[in-house]
PDB file of C-alpha atoms in Angstrom:
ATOM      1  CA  UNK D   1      29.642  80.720  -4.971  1.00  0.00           C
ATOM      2  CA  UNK D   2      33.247  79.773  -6.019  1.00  0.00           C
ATOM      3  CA  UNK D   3      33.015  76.181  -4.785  1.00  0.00           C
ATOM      4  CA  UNK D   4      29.469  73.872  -5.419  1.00  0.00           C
ATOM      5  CA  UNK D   5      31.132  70.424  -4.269  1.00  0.00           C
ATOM      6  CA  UNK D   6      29.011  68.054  -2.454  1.00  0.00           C
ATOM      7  CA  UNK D   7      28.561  67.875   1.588  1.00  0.00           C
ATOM      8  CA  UNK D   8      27.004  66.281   4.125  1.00  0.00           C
ATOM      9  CA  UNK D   9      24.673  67.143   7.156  1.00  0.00           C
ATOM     10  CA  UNK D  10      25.601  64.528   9.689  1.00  0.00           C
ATOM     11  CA  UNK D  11      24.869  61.213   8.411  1.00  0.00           C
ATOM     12  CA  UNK D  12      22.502  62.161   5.800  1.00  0.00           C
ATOM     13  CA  UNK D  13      23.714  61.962   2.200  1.00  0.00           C
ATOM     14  CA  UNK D  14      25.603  64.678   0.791  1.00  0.00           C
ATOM     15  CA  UNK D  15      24.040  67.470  -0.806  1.00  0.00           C
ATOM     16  CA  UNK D  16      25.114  70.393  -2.689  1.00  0.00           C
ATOM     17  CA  UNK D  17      26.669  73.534  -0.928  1.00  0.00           C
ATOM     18  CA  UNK D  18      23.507  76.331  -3.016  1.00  0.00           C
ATOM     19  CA  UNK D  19      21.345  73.855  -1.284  1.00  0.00           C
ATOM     20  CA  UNK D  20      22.717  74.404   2.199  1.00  0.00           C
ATOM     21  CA  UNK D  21      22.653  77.825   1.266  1.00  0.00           C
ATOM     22  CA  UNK D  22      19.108  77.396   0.518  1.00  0.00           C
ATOM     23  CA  UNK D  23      17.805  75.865   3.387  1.00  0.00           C
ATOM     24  CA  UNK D  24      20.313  78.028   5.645  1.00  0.00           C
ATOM     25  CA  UNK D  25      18.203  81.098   4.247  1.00  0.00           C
ATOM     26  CA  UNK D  26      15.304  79.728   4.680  1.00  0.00           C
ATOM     27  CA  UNK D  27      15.801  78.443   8.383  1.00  0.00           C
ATOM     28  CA  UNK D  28      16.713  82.299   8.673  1.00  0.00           C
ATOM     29  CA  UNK D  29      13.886  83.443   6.954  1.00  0.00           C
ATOM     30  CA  UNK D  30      11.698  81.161   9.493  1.00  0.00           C
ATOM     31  CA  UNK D  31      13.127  81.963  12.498  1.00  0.00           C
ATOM     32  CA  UNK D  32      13.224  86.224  11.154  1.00  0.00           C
ATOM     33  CA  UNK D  33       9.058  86.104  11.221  1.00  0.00           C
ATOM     34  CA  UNK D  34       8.107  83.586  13.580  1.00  0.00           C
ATOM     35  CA  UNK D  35       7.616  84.895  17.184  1.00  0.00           C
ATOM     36  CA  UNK D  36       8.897  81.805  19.021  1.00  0.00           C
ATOM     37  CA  UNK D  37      12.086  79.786  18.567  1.00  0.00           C
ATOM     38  CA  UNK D  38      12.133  77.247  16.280  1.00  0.00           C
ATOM     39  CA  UNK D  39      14.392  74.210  16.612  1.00  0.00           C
ATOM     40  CA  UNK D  40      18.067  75.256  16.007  1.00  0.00           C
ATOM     41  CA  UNK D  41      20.269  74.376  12.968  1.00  0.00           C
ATOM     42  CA  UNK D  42      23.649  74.641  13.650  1.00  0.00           C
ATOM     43  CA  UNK D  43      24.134  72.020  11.377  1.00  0.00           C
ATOM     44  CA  UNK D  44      23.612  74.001   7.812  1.00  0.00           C
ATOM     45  CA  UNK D  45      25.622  76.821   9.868  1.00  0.00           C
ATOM     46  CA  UNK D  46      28.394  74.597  10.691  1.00  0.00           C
ATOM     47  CA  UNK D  47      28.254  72.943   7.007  1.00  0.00           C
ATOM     48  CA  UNK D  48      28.291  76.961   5.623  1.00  0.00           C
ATOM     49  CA  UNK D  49      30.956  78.567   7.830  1.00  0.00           C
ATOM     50  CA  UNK D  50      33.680  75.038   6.656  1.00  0.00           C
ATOM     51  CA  UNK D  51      32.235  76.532   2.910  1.00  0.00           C
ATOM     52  CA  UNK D  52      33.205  79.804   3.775  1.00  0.00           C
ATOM     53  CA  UNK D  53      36.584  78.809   4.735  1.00  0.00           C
ATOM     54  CA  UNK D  54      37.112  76.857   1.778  1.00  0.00           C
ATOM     55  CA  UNK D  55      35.821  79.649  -0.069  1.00  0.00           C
ATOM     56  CA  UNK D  56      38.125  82.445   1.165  1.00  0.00           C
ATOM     57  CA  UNK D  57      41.416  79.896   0.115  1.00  0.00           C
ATOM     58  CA  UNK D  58      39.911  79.326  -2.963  1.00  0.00           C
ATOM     59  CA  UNK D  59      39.948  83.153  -3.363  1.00  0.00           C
ATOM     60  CA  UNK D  60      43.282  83.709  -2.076  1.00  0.00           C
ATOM     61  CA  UNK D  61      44.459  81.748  -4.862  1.00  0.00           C
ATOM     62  CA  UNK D  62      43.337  84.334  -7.579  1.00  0.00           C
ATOM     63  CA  UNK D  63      44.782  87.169  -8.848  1.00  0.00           C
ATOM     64  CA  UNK D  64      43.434  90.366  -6.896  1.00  0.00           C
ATOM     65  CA  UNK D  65      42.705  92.471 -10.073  1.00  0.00           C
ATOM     66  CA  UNK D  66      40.357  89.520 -11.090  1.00  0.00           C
ATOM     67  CA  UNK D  67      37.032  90.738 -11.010  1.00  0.00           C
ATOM     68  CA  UNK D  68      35.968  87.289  -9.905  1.00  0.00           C
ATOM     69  CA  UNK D  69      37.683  88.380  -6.318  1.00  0.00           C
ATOM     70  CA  UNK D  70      35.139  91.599  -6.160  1.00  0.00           C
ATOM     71  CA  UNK D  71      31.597  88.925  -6.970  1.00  0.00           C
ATOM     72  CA  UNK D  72      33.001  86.172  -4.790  1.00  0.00           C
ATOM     73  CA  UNK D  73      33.804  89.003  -1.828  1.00  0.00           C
ATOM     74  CA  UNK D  74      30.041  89.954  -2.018  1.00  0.00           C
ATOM     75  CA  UNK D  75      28.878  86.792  -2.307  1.00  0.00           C
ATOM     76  CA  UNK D  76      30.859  85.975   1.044  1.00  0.00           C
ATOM     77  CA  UNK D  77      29.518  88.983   2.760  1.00  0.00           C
ATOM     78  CA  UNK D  78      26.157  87.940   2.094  1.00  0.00           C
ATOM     79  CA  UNK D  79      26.601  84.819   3.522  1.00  0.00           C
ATOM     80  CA  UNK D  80      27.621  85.940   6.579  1.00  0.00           C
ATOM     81  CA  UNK D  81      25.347  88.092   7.085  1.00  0.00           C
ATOM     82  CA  UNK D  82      22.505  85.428   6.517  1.00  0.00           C
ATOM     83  CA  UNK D  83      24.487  83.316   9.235  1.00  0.00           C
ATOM     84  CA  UNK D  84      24.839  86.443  11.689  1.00  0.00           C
ATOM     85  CA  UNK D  85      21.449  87.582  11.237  1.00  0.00           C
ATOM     86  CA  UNK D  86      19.961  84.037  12.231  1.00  0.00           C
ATOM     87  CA  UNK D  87      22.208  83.763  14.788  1.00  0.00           C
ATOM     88  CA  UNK D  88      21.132  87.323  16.378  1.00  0.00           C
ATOM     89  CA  UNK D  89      17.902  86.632  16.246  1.00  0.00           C
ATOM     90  CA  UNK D  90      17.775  83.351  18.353  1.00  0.00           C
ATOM     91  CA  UNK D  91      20.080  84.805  20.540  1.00  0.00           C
ATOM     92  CA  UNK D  92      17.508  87.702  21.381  1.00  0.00           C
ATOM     93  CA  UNK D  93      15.265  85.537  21.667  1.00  0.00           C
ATOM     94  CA  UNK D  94      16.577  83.052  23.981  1.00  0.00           C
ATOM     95  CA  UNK D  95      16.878  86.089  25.941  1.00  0.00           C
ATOM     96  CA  UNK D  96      13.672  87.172  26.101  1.00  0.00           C
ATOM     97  CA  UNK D  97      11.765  84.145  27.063  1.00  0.00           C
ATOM     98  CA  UNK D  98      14.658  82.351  28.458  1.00  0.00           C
ATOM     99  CA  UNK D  99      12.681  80.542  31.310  1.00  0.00           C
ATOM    100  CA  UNK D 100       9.745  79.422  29.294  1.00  0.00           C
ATOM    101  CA  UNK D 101      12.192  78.219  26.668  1.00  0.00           C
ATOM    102  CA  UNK D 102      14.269  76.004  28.660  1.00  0.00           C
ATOM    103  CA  UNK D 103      10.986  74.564  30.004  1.00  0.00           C
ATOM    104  CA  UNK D 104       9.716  73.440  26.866  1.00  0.00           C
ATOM    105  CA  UNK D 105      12.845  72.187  26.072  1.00  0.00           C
ATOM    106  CA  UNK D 106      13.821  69.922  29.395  1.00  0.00           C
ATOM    107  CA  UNK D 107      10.108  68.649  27.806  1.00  0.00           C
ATOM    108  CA  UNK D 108      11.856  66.920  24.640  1.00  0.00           C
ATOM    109  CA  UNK D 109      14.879  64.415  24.022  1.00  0.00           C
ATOM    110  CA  UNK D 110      18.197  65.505  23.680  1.00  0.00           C
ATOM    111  CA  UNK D 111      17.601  64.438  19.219  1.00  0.00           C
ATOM    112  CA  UNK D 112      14.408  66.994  19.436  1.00  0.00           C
ATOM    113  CA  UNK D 113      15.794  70.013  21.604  1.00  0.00           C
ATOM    114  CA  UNK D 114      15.392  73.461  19.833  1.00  0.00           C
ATOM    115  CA  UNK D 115      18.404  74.839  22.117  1.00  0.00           C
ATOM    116  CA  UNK D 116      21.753  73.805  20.755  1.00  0.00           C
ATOM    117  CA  UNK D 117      24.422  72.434  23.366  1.00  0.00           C
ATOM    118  CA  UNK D 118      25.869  76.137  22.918  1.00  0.00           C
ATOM    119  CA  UNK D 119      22.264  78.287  23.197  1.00  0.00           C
ATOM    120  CA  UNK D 120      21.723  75.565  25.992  1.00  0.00           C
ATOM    121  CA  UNK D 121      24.921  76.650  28.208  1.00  0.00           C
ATOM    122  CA  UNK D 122      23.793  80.430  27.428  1.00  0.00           C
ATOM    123  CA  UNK D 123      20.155  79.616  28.360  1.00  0.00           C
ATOM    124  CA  UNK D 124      21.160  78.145  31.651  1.00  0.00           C
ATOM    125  CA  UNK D 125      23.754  80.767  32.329  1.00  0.00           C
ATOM    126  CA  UNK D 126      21.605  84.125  31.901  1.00  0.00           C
ATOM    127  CA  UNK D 127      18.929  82.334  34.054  1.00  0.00           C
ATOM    128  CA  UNK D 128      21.071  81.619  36.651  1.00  0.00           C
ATOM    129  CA  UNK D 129      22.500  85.425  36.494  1.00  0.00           C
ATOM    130  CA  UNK D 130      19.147  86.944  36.336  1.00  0.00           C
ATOM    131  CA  UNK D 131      18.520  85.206  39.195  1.00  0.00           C
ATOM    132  CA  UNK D 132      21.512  86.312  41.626  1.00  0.00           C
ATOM    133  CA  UNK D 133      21.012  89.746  39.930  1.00  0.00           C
ATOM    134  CA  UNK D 134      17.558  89.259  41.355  1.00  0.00           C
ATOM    135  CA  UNK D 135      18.229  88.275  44.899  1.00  0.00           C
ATOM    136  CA  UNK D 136      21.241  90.688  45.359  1.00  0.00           C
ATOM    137  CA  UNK D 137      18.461  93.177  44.429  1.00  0.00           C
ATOM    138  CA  UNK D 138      15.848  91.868  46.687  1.00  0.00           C
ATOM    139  CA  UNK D 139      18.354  91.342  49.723  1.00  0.00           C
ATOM    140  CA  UNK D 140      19.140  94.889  49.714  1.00  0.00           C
ATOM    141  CA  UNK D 141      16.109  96.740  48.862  1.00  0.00           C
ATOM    142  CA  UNK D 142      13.264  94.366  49.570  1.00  0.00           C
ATOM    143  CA  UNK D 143      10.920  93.270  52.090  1.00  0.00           C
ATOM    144  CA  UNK D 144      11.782  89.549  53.311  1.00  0.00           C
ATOM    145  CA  UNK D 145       8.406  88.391  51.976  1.00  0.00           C
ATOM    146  CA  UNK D 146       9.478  89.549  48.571  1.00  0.00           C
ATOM    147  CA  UNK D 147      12.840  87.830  48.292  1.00  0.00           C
ATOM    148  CA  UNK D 148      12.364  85.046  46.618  1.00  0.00           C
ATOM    149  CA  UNK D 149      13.002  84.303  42.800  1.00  0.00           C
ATOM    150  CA  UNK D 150       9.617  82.956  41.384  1.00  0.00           C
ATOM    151  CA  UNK D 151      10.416  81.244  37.916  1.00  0.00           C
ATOM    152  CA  UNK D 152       6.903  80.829  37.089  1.00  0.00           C
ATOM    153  CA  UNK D 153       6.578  84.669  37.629  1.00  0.00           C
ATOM    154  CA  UNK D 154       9.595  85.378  35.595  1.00  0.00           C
ATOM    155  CA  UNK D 155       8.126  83.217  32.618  1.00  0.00           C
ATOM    156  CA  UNK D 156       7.626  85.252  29.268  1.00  0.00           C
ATOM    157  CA  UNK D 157       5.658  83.082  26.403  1.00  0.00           C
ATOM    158  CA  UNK D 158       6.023  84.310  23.187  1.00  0.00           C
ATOM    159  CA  UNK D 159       2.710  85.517  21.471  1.00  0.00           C
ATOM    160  CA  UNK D 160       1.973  83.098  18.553  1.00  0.00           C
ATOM    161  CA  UNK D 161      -1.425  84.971  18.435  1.00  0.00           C
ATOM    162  CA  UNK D 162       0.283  87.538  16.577  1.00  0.00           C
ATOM    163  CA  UNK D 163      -0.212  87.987  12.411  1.00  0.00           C
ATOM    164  CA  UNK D 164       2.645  86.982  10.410  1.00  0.00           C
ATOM    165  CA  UNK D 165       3.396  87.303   6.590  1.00  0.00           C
ATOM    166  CA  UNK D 166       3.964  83.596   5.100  1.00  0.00           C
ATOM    167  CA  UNK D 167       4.599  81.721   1.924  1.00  0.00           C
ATOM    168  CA  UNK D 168       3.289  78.140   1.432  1.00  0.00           C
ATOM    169  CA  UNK D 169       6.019  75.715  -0.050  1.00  0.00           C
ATOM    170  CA  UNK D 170       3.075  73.397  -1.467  1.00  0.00           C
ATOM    171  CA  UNK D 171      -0.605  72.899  -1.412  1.00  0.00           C
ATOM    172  CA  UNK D 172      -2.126  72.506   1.804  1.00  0.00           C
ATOM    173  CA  UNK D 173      -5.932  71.553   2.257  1.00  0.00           C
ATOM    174  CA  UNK D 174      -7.626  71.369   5.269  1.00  0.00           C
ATOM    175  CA  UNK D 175      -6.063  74.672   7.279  1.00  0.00           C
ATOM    176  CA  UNK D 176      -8.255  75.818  10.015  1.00  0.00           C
ATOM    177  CA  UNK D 177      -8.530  79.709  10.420  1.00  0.00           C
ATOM    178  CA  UNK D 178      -9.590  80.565  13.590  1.00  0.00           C
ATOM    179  CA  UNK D 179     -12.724  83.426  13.857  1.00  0.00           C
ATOM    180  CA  UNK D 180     -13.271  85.917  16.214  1.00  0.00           C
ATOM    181  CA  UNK D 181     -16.247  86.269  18.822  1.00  0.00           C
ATOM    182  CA  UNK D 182     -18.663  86.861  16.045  1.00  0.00           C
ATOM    183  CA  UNK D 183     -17.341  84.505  13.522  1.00  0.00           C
ATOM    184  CA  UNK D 184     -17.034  80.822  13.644  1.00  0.00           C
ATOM    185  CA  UNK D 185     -13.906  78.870  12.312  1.00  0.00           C
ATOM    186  CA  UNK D 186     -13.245  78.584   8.923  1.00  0.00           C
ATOM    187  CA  UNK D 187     -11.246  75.987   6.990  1.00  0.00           C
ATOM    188  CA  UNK D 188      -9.324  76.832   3.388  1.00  0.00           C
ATOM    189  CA  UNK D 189      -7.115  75.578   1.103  1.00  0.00           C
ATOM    190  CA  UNK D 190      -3.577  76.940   0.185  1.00  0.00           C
ATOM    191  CA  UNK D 191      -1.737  76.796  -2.896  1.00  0.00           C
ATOM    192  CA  UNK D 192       1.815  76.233  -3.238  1.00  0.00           C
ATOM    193  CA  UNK D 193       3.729  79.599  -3.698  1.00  0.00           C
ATOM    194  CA  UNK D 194       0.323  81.681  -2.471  1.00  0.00           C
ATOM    195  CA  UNK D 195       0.974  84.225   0.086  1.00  0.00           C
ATOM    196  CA  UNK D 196      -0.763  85.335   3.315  1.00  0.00           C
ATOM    197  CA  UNK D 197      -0.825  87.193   6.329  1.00  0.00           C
ATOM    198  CA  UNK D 198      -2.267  85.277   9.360  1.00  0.00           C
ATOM    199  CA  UNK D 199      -1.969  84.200  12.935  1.00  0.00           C
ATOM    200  CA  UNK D 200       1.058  82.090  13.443  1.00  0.00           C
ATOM    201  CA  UNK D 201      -0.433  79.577  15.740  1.00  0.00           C
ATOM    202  CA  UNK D 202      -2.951  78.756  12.423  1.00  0.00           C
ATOM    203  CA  UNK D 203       0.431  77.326  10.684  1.00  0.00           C
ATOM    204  CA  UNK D 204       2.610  77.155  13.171  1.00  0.00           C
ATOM    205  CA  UNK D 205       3.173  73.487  13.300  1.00  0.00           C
ATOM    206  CA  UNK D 206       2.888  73.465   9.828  1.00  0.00           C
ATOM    207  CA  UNK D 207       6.108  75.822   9.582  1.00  0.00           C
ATOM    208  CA  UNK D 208       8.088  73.520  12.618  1.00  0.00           C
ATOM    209  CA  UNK D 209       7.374  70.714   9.737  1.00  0.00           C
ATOM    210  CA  UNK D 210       8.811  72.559   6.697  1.00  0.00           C
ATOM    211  CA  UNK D 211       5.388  73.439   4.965  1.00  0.00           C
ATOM    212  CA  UNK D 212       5.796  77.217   4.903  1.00  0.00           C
ATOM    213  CA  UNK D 213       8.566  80.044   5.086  1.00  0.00           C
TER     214      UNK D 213
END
């Protein structure tokens, strides 16, 4: 990247822009394979987009037959993409299980939501239009007995019995695999950097605390 200065996340101290890149990517990475939400960071997007910005005047400044211009263009692509991409994907999946999501999260304090204030307003919003979708529906094509809009019927959980493919960060005794009918439940050790493919609800609050990606 053309600038590496130092910034801050909110009132911790500053750090360097490759590692709010790095965590930015891996928040992505996180939120790509996991089959719930995680908690939101809007703050490594916010800290990448002002980067960005700074980035693109920095550019400006350069001749545009310096090859620089062509590597720092890509590198500014990429970025976005990472910031899209992350984006997307919470966005489809705030869809998906919108009701069940905005339960869990009327659950924790305002510090500890997953939602941001932004995915919050969207949350709340494409409830409250599936639901007059719904009864628009239901008014005209209904019986009366079947008009009402049942949130607990409309909740979707995601399935964190599925497999996922994960990488440990460090080594991490003690992890409880859970067996099938036959088998009883086994506990192993991970090494740092060791990869594996296993039911997310095995690490999954292992991954909410940073241990995996």
């Amino acid at each position: 990247m053309e600038s590496d200065s130092d910034v801050a996340l909110s009132d911790e101290e500053p750090i360097t822009a490759e590692k709010v890149l790095e965590a930015l990517e891996e928040a992505w990475l996180n939120e790509k394979f996991s089959p719930e939400l995680l908690q939101h960071r809007t703050d490594l997007v916010d800290c990448m987009m002002e980067q960005i910005a700074q980035m693109e005047e920095n550019l400006n400044r350069l001749n545009r037959n310096d090859f620089r211009v062509v590597v720092h263009r890509m590198e500014l692509d990429r970025i976005r993409y990472v910031i899209t991409s992350y984006l997307r994907i919470r966005l489809e999946k705030i869809e998906l299980y919108t009701a069940h999501i905005l339960e869990e999260d009327n659950k924790r304090s305002s510090d500890d939501s997953y939602l941001s204030p932004a995915e919050f307003r969207f949350a709340t919003d494409f409830l409250a239009s599936l639901e007059g979708n719904f009864r628009q529906l239901a008014l005209r094509h209904m019986p009366t007995n079947m008009q009402n809009f049942d949130k607990a019927k409309m909740l979707v959980r995601p399935n964190i019995a599925s497999f996922v493919f994960l990488r440990s960060k460090q080594d991490v005794g003690g992890v409880v695999v859970e067996g099938d009918v036959e088998n009883r439940d086994e506990e192993i050790d991970l090494e740092e950097g060791s990869q594996h493919i296993m039911q997310y609800k095995t690490v999954q609050e292992l991954v909410k605390s940073g241990g995996y990606n």
